[in-house]
Tab-separated table of C-alpha atoms in Angstrom:
chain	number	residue	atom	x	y	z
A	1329	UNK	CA	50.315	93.736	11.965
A	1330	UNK	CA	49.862	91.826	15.388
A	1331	UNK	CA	48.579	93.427	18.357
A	1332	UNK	CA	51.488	93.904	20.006
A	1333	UNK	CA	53.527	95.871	17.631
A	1334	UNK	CA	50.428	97.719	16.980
A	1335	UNK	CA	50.577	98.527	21.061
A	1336	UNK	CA	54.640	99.168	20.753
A	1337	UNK	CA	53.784	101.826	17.945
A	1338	UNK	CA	51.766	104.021	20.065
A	1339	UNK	CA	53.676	103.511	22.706
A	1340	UNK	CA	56.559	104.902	20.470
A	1341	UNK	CA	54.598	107.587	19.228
A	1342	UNK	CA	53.435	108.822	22.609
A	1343	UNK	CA	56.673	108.826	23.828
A	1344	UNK	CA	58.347	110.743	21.132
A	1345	UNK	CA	54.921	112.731	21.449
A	1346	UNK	CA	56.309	113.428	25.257
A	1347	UNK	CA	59.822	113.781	24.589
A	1348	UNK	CA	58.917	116.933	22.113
A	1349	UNK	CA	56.462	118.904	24.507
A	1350	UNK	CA	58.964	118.419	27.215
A	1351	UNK	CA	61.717	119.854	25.402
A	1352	UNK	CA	59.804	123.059	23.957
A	1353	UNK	CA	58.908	123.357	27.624
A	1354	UNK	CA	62.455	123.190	28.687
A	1355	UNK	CA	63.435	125.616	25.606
A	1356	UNK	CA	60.339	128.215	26.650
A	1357	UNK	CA	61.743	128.305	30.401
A	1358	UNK	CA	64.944	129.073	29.611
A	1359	UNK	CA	63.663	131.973	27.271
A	1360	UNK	CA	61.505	133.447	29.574
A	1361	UNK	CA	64.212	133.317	32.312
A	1362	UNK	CA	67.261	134.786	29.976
A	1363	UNK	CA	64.990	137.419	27.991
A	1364	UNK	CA	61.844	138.318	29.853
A	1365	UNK	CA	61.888	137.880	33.812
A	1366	UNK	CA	63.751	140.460	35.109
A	1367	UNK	CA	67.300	138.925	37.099
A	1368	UNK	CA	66.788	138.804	40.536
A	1369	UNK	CA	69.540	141.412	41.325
A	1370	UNK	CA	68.536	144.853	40.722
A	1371	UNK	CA	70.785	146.760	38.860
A	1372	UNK	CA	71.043	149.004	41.659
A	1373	UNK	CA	72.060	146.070	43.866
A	1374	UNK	CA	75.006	145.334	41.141
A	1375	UNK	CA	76.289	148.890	41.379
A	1376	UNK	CA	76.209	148.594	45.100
A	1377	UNK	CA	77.994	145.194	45.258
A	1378	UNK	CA	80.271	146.920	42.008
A	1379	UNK	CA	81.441	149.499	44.511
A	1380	UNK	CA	81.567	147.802	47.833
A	1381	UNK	CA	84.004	144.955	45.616
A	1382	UNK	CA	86.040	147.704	44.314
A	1383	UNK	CA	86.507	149.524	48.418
A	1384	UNK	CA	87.905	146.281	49.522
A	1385	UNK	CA	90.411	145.407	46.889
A	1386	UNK	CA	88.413	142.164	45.557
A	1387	UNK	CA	88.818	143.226	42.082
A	1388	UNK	CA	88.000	139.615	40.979
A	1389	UNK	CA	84.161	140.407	42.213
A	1390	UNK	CA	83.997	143.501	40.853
A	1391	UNK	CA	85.328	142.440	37.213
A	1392	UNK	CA	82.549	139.740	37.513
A	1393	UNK	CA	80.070	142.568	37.696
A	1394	UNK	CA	80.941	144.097	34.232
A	1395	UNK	CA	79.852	143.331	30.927
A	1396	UNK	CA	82.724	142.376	28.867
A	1397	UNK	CA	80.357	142.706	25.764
A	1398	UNK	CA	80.894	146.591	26.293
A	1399	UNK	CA	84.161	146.654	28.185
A	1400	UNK	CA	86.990	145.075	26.316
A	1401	UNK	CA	89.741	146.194	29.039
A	1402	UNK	CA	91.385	142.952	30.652
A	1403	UNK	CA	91.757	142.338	33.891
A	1404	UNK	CA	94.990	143.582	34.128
A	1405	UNK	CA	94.110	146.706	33.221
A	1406	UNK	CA	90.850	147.216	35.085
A	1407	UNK	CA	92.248	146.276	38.398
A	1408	UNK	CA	95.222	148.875	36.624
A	1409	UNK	CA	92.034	151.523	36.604
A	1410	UNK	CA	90.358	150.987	39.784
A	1411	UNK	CA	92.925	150.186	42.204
A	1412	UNK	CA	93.199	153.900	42.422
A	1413	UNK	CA	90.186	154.218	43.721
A	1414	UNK	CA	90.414	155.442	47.344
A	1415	UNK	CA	88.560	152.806	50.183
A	1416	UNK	CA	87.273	155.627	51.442
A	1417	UNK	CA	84.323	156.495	49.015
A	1418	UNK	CA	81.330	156.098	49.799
A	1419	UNK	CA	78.273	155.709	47.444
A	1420	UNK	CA	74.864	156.964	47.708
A	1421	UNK	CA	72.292	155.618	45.256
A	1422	UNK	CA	69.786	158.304	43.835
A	1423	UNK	CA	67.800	156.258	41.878
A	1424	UNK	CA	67.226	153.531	38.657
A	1425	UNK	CA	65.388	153.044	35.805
A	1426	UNK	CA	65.135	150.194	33.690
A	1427	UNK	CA	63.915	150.086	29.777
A	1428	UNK	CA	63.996	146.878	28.439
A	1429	UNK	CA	67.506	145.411	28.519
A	1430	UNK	CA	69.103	148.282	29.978
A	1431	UNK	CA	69.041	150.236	32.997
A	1432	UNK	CA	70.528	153.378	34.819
A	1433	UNK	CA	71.685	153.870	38.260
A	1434	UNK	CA	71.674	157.388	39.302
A	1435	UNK	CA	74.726	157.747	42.177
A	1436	UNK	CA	76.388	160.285	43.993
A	1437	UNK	CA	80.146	159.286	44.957
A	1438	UNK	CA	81.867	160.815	47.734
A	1439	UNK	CA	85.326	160.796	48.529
A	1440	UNK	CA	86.815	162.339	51.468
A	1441	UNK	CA	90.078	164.954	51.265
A	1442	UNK	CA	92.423	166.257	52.637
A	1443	UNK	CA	90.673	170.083	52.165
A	1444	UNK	CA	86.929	168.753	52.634
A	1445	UNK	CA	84.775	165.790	50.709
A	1446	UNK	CA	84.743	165.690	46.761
A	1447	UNK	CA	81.369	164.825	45.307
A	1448	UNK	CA	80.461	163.521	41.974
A	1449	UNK	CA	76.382	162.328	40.397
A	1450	UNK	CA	77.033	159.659	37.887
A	1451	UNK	CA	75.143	157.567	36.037
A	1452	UNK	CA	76.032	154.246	35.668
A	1453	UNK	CA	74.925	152.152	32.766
A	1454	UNK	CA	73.921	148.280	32.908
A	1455	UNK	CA	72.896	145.810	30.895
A	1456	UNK	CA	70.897	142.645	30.851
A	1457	UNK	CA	72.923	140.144	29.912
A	1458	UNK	CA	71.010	136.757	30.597
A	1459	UNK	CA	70.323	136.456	34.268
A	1460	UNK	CA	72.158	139.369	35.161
A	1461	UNK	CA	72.629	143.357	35.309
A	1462	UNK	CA	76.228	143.856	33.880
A	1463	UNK	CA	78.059	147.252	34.496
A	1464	UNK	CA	78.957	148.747	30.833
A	1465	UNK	CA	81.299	151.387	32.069
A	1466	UNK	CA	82.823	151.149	35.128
């Protein structure tokens, strides 16, 4: 073997050597950024932009917001569902708590009557699904 194919075969080798370790560094980013870092919306934020979506009629955002792994409505129905929501509600966030791929939003919803306010707590269920916090229920 001359020289220069000797040279051309390392060269080859170091490249493909490169190629590799690039790749499982591509493939171990993406991991760590759909499984372990947390999204950079806060569940509570989604149930906040969730309700805010909902109180002026952009029922396009808010179906964006909700995991259709858990909610098999369409998006007929869901607009259907919420679009009898009154804009007047207002939410108050309690709390949240997150255990691995799921979290809870604690929220009080108030909706002003006729005969005084109606109150409700809820807890709203999310989950992690990639780089987001999905609504399961909403």
């Amino acid at each position: 073997m001359t020289a220069n194919r000797k040279a051309l075969k390392k060269k080859a080798v170091w490249t493909i050597l490169f190629l590799l370790l690039a790749g499982i560094g591509f493939a171990g980013s993406q991991y760590y950024l759909d499984n372990i870092k947390l999204p950079e919306v806060s569940p509570r934020q989604v149930v906040e932009q969730y309700f805010a979506a909902v109180k002026n009629r952009d029922y396009q955002k808010a179906y964006s917001l909700v995991s259709l792994r858990h909610y098999n409505n369409s998006y007929n129905q869901f607009i259907d569902r919420v679009s009898m929501y009154s804009p007047e509600m207002l939410l108050e966030i309690k709390g949240e708590s997150i255990e691995n791929d799921t979290a809870v939003v604690d929220a009080r919803v108030v909706v002003p009557l006729q005969f005084g306010a109606y109150s409700s707590d809820s807890n709203m269920d999310l989950a992690r699904v990639k780089r987001e916090w999905k609504i399961i229920h909403p």
